Short mmCIF file of C-alpha atoms and ligand atoms in Angstrom, two decimals:
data_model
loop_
_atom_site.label_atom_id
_atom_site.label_comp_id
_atom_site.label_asym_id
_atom_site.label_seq_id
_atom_site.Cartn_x
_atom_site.Cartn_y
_atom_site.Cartn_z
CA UNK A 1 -53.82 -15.04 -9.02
CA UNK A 2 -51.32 -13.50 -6.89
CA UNK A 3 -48.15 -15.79 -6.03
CA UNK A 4 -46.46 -17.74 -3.62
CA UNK A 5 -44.45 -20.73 -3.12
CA UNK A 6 -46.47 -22.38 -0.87
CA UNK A 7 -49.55 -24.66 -2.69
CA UNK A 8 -51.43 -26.88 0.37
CA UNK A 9 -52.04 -25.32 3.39
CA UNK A 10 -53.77 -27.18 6.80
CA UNK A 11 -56.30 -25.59 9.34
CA UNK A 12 -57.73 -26.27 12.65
CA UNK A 13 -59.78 -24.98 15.68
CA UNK A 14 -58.12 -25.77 19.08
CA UNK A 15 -59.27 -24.74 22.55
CA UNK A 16 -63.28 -24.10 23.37
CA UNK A 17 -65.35 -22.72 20.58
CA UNK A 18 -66.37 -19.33 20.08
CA UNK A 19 -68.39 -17.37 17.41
CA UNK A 20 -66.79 -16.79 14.24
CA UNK A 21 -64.48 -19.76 14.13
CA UNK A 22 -66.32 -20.79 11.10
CA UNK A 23 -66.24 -17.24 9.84
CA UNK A 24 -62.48 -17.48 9.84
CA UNK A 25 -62.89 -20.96 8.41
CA UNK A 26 -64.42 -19.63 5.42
CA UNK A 27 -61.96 -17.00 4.76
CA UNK A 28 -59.55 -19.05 4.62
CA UNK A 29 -60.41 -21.26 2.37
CA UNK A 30 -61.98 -18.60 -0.14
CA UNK A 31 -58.98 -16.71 0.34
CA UNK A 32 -56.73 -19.42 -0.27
CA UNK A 33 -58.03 -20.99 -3.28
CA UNK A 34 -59.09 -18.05 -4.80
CA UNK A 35 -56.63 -15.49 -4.23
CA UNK A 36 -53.55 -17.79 -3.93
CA UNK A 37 -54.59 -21.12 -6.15
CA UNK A 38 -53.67 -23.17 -2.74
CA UNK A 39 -55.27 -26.56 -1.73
CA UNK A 40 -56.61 -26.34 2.03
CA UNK A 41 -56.49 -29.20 4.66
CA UNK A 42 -59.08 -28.87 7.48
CA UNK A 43 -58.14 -31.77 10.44
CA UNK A 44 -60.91 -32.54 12.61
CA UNK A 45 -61.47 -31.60 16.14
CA UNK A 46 -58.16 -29.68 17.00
CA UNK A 47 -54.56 -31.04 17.63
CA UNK A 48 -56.58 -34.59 18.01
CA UNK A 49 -57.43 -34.15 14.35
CA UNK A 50 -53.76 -33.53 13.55
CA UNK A 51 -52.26 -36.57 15.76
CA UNK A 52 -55.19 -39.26 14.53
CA UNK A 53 -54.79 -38.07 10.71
CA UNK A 54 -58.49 -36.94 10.53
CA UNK A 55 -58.28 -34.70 7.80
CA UNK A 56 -60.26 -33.68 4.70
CA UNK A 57 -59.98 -31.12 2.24
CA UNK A 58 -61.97 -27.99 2.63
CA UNK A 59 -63.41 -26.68 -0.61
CA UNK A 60 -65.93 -23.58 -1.20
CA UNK A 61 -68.75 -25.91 -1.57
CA UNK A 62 -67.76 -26.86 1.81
CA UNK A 63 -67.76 -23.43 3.78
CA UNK A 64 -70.87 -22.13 1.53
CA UNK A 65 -73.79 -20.44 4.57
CA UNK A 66 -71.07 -20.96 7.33
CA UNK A 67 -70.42 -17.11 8.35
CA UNK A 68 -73.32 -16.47 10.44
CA UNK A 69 -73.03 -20.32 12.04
CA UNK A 70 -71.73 -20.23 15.71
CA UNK A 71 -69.07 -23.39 16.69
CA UNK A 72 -66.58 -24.42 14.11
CA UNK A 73 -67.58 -27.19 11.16
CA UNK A 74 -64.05 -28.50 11.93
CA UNK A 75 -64.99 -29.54 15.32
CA UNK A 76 -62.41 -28.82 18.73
CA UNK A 77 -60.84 -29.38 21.59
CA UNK A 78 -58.98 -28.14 24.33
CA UNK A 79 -57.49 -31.67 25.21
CA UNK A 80 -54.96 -33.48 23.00
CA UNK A 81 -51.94 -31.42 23.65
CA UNK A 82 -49.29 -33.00 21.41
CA UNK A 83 -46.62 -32.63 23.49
CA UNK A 84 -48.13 -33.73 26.75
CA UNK A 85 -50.60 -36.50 25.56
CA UNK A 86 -52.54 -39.04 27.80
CA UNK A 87 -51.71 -42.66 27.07
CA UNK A 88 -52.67 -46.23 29.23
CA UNK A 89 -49.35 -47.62 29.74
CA UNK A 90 -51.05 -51.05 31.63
CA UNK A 91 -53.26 -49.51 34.49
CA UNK A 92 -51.68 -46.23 34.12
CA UNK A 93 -52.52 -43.08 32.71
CA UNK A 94 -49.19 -41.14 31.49
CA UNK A 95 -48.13 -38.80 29.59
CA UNK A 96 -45.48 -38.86 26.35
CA UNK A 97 -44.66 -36.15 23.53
CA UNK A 98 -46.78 -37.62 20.18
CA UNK A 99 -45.73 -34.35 18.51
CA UNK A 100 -43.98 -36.88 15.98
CA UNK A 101 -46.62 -38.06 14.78
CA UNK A 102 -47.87 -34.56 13.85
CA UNK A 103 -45.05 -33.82 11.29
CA UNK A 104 -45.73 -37.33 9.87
CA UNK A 105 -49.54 -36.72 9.14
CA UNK A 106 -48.40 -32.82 7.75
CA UNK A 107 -46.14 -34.80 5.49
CA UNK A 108 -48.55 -37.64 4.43
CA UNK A 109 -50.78 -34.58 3.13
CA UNK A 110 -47.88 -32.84 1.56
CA UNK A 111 -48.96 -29.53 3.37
CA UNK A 112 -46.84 -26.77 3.77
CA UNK A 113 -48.13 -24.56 6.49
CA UNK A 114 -50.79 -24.55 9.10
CA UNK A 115 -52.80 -22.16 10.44
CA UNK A 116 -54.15 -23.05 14.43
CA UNK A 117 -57.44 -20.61 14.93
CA UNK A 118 -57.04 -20.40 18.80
CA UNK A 119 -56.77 -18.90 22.25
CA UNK A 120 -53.60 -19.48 24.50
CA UNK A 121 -53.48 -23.19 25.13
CA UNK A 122 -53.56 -23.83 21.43
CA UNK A 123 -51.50 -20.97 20.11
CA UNK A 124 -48.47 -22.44 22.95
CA UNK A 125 -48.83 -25.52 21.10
CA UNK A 126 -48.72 -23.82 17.59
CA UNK A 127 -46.08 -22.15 18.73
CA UNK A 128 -43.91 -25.25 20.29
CA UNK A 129 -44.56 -27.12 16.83
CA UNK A 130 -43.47 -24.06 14.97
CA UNK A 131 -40.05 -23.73 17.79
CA UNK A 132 -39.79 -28.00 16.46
CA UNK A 133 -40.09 -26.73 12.29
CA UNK A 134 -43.82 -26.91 11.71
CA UNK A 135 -44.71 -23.74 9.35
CA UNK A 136 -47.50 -21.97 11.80
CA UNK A 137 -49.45 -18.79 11.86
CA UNK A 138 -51.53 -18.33 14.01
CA UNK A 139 -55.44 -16.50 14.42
CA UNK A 140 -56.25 -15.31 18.36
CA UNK A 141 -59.98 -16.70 19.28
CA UNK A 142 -62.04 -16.18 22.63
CA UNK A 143 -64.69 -14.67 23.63
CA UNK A 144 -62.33 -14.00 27.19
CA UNK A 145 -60.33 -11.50 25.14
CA UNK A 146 -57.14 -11.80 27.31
CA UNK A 147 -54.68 -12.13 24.56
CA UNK A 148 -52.10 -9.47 24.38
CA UNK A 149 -50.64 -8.49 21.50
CA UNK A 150 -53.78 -7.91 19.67
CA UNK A 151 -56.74 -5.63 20.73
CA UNK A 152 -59.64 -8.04 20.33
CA UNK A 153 -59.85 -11.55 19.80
CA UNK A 154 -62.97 -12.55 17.75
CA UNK A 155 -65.44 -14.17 19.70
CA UNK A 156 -65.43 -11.60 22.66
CA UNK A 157 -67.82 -9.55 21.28
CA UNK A 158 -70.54 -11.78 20.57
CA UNK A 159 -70.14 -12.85 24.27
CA UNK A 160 -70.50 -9.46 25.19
CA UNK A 161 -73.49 -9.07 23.28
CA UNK A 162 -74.91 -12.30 24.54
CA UNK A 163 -74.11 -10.99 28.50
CA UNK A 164 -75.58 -7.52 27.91
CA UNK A 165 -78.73 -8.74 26.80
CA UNK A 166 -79.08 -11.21 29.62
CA UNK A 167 -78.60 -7.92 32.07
CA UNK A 168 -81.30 -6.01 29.93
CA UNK A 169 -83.32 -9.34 30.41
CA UNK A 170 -82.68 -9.53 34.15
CA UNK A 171 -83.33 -5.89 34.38
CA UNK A 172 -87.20 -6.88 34.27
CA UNK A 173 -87.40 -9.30 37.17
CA UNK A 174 -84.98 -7.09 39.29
CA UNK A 175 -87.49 -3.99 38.66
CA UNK A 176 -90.89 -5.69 39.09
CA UNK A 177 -90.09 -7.74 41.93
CA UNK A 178 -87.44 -5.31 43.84
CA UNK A 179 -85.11 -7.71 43.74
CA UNK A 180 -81.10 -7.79 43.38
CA UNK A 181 -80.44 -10.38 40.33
CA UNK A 182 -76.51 -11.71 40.08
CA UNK A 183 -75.01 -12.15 36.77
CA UNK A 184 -71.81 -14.42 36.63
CA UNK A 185 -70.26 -14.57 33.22
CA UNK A 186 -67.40 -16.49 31.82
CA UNK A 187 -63.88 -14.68 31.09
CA UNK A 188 -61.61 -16.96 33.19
CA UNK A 189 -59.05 -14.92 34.78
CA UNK A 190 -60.03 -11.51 33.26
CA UNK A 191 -62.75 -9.28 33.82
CA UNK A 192 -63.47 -7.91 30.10
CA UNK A 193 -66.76 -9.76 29.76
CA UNK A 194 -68.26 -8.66 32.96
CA UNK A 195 -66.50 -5.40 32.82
CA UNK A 196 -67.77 -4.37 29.17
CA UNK A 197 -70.99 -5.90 29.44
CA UNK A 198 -72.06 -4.52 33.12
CA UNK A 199 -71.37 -1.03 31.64
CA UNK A 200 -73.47 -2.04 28.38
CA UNK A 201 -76.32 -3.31 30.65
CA UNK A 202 -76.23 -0.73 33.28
CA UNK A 203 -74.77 -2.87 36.25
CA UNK A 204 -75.11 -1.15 39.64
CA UNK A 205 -72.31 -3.85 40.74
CA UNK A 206 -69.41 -5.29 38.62
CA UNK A 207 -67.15 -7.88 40.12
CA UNK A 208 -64.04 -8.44 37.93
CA UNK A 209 -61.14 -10.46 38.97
CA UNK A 210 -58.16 -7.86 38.50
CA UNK A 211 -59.99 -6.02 41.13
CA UNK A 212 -60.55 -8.32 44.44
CA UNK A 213 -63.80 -7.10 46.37
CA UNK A 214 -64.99 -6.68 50.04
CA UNK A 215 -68.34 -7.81 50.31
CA UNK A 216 -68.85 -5.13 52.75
CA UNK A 217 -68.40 -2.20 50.02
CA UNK A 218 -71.32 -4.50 47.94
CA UNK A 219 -73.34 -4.21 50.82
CA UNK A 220 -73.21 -0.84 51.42
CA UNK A 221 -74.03 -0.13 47.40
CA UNK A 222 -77.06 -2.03 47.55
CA UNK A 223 -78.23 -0.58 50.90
CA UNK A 224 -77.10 2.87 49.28
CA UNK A 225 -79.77 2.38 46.92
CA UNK A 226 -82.44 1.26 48.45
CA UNK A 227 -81.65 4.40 50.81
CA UNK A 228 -82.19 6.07 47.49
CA UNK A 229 -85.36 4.54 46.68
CA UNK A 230 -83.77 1.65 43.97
CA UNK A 231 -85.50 -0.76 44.72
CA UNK A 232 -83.59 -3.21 42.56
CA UNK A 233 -80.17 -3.80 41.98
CA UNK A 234 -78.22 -5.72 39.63
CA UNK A 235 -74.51 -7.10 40.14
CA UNK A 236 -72.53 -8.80 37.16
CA UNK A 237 -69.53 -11.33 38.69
CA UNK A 238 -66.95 -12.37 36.52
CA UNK A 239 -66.60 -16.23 37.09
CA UNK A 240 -62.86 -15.52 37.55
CA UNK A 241 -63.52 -12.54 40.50
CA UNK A 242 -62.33 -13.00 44.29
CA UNK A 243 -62.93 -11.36 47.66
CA UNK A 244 -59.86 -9.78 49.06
CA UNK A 245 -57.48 -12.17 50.87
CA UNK A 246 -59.35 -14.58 49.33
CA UNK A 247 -59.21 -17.11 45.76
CA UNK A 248 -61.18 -17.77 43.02
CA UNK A 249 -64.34 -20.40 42.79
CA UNK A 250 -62.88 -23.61 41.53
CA UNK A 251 -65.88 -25.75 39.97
CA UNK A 252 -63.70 -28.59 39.16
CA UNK A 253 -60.50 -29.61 37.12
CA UNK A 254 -60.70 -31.23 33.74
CA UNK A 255 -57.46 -33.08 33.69
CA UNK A 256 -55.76 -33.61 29.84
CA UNK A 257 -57.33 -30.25 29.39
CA UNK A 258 -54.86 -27.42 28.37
CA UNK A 259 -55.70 -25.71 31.65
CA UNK A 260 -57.72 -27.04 34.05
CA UNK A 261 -58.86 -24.96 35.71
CA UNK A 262 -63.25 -24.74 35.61
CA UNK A 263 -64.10 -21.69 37.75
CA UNK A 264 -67.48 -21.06 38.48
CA UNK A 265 -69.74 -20.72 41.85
CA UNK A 266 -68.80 -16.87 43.42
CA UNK A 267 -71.95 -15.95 42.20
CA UNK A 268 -73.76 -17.70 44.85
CA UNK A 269 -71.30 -16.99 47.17
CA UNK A 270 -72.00 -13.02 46.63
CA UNK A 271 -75.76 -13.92 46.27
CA UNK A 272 -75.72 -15.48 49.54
CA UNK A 273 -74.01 -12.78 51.70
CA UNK A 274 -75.81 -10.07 50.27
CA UNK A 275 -79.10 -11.79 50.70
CA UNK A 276 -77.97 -12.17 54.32
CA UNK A 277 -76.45 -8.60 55.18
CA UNK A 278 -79.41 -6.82 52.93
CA UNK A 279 -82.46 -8.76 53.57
CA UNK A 280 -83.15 -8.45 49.76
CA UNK A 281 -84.51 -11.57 47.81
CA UNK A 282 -81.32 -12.38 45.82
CA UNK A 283 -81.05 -14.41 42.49
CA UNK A 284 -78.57 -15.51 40.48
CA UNK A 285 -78.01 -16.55 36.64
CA UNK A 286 -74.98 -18.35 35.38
CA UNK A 287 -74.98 -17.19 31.72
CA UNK A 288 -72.40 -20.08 31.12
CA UNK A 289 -71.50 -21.38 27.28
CA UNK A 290 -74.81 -19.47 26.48
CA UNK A 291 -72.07 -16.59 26.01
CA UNK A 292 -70.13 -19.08 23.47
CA UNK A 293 -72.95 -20.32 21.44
CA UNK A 294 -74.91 -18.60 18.78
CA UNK A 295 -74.29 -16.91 15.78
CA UNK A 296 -71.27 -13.96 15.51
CA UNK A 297 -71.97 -10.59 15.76
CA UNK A 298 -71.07 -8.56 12.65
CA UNK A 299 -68.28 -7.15 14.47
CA UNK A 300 -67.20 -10.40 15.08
CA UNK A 301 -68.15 -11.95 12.00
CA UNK A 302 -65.59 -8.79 10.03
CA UNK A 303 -62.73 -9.11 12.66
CA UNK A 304 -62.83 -13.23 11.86
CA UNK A 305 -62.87 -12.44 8.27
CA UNK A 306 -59.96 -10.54 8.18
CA UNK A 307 -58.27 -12.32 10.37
CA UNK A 308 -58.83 -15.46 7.72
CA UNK A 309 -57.48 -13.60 5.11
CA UNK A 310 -54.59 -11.97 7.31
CA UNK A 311 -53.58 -15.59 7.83
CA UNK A 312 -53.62 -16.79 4.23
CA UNK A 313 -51.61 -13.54 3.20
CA UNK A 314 -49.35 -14.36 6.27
CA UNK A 315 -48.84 -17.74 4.84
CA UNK A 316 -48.23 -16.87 1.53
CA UNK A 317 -45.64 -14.44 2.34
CA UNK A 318 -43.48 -16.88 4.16
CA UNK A 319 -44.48 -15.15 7.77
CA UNK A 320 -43.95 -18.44 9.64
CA UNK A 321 -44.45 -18.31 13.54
CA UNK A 322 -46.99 -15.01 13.72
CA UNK A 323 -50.24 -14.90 15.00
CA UNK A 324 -52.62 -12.23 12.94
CA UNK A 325 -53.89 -9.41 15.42
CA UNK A 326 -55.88 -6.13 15.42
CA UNK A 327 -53.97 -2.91 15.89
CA UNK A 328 -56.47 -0.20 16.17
CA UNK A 329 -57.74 -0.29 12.69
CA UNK A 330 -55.82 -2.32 10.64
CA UNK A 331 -54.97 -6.38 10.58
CA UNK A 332 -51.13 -6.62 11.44
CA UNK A 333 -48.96 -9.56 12.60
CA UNK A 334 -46.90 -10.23 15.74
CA UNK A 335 -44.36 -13.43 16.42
CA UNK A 336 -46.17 -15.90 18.20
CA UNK A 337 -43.71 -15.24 21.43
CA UNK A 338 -44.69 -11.63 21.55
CA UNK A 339 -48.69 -12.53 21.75
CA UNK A 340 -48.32 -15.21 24.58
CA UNK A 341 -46.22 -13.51 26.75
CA UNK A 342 -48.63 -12.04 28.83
CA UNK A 343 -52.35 -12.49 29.87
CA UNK A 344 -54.12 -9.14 28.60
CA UNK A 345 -56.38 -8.45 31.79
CA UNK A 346 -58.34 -5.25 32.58
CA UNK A 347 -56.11 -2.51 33.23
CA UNK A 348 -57.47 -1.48 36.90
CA UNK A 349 -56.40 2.71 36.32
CA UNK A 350 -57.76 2.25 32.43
CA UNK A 351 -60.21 4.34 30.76
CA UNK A 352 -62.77 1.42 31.21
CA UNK A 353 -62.61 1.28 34.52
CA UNK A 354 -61.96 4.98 35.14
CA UNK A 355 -65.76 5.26 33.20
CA UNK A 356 -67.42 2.83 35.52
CA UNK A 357 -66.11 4.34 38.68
CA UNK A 358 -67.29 7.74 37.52
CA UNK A 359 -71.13 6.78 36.77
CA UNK A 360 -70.99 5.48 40.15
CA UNK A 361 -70.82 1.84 39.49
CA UNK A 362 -69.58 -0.24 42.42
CA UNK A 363 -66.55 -2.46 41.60
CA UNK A 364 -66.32 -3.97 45.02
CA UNK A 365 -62.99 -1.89 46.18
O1 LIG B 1 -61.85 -19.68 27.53
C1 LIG B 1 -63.20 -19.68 27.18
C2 LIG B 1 -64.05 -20.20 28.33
O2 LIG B 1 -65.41 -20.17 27.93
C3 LIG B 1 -63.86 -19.47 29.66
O3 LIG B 1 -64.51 -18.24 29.70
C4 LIG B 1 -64.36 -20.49 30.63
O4 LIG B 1 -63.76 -20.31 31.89
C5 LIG B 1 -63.93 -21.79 30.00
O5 LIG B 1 -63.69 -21.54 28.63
C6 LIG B 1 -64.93 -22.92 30.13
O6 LIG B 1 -64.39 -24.07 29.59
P1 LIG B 1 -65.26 -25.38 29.27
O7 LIG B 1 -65.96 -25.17 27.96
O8 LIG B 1 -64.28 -26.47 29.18
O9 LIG B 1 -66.26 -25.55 30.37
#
């Protein structure tokens, strides 16, 4: 057993789920126990878990068939920030700093560490309890990929999976009944879901948000191809994309949530004017949490993995305030500061982009 001071470790899942949370979960406890001899912690339902006390040790018996299960065993959420909690105060809703509370329950468990599997919101928590003493390291989940300082978060994959065969799908309709079909996928404020997956899928159209789009330049693609005897056309809109001069779709605002922020609806919206300036029978999917449910890839399902185990090892070596990350091939680390400095959105002159423009794909500019 190899060694290390530290004996009881905690985990949670913060933020919205995404495929291979409970692949991580697993690695870290087989990791920990076995490799290390350490006690794990899991607390329930994200930072909520952690301020409530609902905790309960994670053994192997308890993460045996969990790799190929989609959503996380511990549960989550991406309300109960600690440090900007919702309390009644008589007909009032306000909101105080419970982060107290979280160093109380770490210390009623006797653990030593944590490690918060999670996307931005959650890892700027991890990160403010680690700034206030609390021993973090952190793993980067989402299936919207836009966290720097790593080159894929696990989760985005199977998302991109899910999208591309919903294009394949659509491809059908769109062919037999000469019809354009609209995609919108998730991916908040970056494009990597609709850029990656309209490429996989063969997108005539792909909206992202890092590139704002005249509706005009749509309009001409699609006429473009019916010119060239397409009789079908499909467009993929990232939830997140805009028209330029214009904003993004708002669906609605969760308040208490760690942004939010719900975009959703410029599908329509592109649906609609091209059905008007075109003529064309026009349809639209919203792929929705389809693209977060499900079971991981096995991309996704290796990157989660090793990102367990990067954690544990992080842990064990007294790496306090990281966040695990994928550089190229190998599993290094980066301080927590470094990762959530930046949103990591499609690079409009990258290679990815460069691709699409030379097959001939539209990207609404
Ligand atoms: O961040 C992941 C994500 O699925 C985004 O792509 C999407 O905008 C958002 O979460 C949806 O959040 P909710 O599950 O709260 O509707």
């Amino acid at each position: 057993m190899a060694k290390t001071v530290v004996k009881r470790i905690g985990v949670l899942t913060g933020g919205g789920d995404a495929p291979g949370l409970n692949a991580v979960i697993r690695a870290v406890v087989k990791t920990a126990i076995r490799e290390y001899g350490m006690t794990v912690v899991g607390f329930e339902n994200g930072f909520g878990g952690l301020i409530k006390n609902q905790a309960r040790e994670l053994t192997e018996a308890d993460v045996v068939g969990i790799l190929p299960r989609g959503g996380t065993i511990l549960g989550t959420t991406n309300r109960d920030n600690p440090f900007h909690y919702p309390v009644i105060k008589g007909d009032k809703k306000v909101f105080v700093d419970v982060s107290d509370r979280i160093f109380e329950n770490i210390s009623i468990h006797g653990i030593e560490a944590l490690i918060v599997i999670g996307g931005d919101g959650s890892l700027s928590i991890g990160k403010e309890l680690y700034e206030k003493g609390l021993k973090v390291v952190g793993v980067p989940k989402t299936i919207d990929n836009d966290l720097s300082a790593t080159d894929q978060t696990f989760g985005f994959d199977t998302a991109l999976a899910t999208a591309t065969e919903a294009i394949d799908k659509l491809h059908t309709t769109a062919e037999s009944h000469h019809r354009v079909m609209v995609l919108e996928v998730m991916g908040r404020y970056a494009g990597w879901i609709a850029l990656a997956s309209g490429l996989a899928g063969g997108a005539d159209v792909i909206l992202i948000p890092e590139i704002p789009y005249n509706i005009e330049v749509v309009i001409e693609k699609i006429n473009a191809r019916s010119q060239e005897r397409k009789k079908f056309s499909i467009i993929v809109v990232a939830e997140g994309a805009k028209p330029l001069g214009g904003e993004m779709v708002v669906q609605k605002r969760v308040e208490d949530s760690f942004d939010p922020i719900r975009l959703g609806g410029i599908g329509n919206l592109v649906a609609q004017e091209v059905e008007a300036a075109t003529g064309k029978e026009t349809r639209v999917t919203v792929l929705g949490h389809l693209q977060r449910g499900g079971s991981p890839t096995a991309f996704d399902r290796i990157l989660a993995t090793r990102y367990g185990t990067g954690a544990v090892n992080l842990v064990a070596e007294g790496k306090f305030g990281r966040m695990v990350c994928l550089k190229g091939q190998n599993i290094e680390s980066v301080p927590l500061e470094t990762a959530l400095g930046e949103m990591h959105t499609v690079p409009v002159d990258g290679e990815l982009v460069r691709v699409a423009r030379q097959l001939g794909i539209c990207l609404g500019d």
